[in-house]
Short mmCIF file of C-alpha atoms and ligand atoms in Angstrom, two decimals:
data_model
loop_
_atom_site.label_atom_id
_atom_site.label_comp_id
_atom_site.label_asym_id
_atom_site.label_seq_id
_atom_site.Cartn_x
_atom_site.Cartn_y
_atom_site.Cartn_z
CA UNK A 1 2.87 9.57 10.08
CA UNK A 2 4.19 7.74 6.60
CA UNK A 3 7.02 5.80 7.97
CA UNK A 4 9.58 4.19 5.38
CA UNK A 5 9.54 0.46 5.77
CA UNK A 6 11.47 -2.34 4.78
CA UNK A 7 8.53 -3.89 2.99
CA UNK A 8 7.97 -1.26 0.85
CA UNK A 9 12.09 -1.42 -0.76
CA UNK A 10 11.79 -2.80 -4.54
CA UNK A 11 15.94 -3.21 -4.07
CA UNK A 12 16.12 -0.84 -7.40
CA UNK A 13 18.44 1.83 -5.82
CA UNK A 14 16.87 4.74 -8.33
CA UNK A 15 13.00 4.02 -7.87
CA UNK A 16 13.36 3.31 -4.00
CA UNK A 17 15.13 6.69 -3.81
CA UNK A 18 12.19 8.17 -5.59
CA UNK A 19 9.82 6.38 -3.55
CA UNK A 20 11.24 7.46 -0.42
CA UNK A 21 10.56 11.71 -1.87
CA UNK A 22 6.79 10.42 -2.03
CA UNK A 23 6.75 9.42 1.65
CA UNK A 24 8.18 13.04 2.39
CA UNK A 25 5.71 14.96 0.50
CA UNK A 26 2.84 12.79 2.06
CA UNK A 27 4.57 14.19 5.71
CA UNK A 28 4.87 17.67 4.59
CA UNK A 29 0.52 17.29 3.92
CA UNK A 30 0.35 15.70 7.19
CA UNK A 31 2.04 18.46 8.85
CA UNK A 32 0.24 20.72 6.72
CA UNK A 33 -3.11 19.24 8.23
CA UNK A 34 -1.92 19.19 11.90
CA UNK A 35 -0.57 22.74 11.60
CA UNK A 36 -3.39 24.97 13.41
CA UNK A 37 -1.33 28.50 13.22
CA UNK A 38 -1.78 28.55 9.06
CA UNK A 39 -5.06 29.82 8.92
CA UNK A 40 -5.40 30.30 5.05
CA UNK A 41 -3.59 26.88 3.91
CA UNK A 42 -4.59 26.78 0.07
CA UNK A 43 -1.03 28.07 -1.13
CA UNK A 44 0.76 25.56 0.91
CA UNK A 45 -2.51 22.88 -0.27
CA UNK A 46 -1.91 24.16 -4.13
CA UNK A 47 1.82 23.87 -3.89
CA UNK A 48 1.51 20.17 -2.71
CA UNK A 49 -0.59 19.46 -4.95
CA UNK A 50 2.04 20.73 -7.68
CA UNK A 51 5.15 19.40 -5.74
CA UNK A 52 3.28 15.91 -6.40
CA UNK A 53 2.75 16.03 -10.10
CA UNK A 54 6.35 17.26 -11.10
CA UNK A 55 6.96 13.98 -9.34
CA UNK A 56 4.54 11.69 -10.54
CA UNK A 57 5.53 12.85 -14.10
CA UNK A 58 9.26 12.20 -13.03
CA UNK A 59 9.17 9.60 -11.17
CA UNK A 60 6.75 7.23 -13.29
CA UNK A 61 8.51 7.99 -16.61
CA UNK A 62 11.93 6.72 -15.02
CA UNK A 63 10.04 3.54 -13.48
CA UNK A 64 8.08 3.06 -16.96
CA UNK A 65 11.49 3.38 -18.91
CA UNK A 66 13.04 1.02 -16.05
CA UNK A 67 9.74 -1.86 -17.18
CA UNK A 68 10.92 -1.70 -20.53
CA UNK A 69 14.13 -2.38 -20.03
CA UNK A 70 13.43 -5.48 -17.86
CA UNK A 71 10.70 -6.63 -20.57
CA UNK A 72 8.26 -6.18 -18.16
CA UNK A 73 4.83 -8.08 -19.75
CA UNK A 74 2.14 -6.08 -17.59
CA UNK A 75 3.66 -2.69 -18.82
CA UNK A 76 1.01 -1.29 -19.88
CA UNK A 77 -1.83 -2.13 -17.18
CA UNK A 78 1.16 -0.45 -14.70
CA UNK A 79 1.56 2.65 -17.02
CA UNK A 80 -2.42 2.74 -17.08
CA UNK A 81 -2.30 3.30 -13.20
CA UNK A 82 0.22 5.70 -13.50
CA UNK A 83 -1.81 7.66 -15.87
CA UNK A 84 -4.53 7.34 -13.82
CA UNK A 85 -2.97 9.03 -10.61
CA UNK A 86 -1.77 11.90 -12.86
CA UNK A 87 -5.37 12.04 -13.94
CA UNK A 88 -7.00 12.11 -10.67
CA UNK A 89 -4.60 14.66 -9.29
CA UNK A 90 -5.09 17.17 -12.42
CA UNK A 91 -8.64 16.82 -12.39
CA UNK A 92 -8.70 18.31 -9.15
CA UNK A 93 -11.03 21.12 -8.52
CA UNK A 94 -8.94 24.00 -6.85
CA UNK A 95 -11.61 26.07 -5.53
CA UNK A 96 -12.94 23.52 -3.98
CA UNK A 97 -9.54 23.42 -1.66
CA UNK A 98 -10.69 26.78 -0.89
CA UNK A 99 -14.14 26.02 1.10
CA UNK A 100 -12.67 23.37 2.75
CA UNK A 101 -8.98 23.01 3.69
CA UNK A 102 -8.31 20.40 5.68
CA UNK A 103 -10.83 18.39 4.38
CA UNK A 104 -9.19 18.40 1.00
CA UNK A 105 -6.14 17.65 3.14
CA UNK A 106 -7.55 14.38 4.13
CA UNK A 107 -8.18 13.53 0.77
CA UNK A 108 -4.86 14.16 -0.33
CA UNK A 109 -3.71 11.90 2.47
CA UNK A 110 -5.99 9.32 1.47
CA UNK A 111 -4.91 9.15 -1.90
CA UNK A 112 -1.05 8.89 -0.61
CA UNK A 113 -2.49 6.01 1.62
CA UNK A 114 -3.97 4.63 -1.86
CA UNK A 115 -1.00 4.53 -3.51
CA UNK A 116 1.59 2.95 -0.58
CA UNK A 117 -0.95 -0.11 -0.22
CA UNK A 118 -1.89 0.08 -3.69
CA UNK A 119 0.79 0.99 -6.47
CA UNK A 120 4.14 0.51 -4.18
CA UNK A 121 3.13 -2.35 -2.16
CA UNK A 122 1.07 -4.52 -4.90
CA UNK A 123 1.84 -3.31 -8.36
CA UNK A 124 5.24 -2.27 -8.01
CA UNK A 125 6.42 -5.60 -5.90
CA UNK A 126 4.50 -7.02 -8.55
CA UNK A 127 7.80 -6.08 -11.14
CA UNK A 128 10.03 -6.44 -8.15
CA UNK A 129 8.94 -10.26 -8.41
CA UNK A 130 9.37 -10.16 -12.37
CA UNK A 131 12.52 -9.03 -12.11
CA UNK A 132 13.94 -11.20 -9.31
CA UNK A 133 12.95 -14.27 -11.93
CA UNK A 134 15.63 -12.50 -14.58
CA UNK A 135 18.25 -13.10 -12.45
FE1 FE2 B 201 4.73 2.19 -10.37
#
């Protein structure tokens, strides 16, 4: 379902890497979703859920520490999104998941959606095209 593109490469080796672990956990909730045979899926749904912030906490601190380096001057509105992702996904209601499985799946996949068109594809070219000006 999340195909890597062309369009969505920043050219930074590290945080396209990184990107490209984002596109696998959004496959492995996709799967998760289409999977009729798990009948109880809120381990699998909670284990997502944690796969995604150990990343997001990874991930955004090496791309943060990579926008200081370049002298990046919207640093902080990007860190704010960051923070804001990590927010969202913490604040998450886990017995909710419960009740409704693939429901919550949806929304998980929605907020992967979110973030390609969003973050990767508007904020972080947004650097890309910062960057490409430095050279
Ligand atoms: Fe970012």
């Amino acid at each position: 379902m999340f195909d890597w593109k062309k369009e969505y490469e920043t050219g930074i080796e590290t945080i396209d890497e990184k990107h490209k672990e984002l596109f696998k956990i959004a496959n492995e909730a996709y799967a998760l979703l289409k999977n009729d045979l798990i009948l109880d899926k809120y381990d699998k749904v909670v284990e997502i859920i944690n796969k995604l912030l150990d990343y997001c906490e990874y991930h955004f601190s090496t791309e943060e520490k990579h926008l200081l380096d370049i002298g990046y001057k919207k640093f902080l509105s990007h860190k704010v999104q960051h923070e804001e992702f990590i927010r969202n996904l913490r604040d998450e209601n886990l017995e909710k998941i419960d009740q409704n499985q693939d429901e919550y799946i949806m929304k998980i996949l929605e907020f992967f959606v979110k973030w390609i068109s969003g973050h990767i594809l508007d904020r972080d070219m947004d650097y890309v095209k910062y960057e490409r000006t430095l050279k």
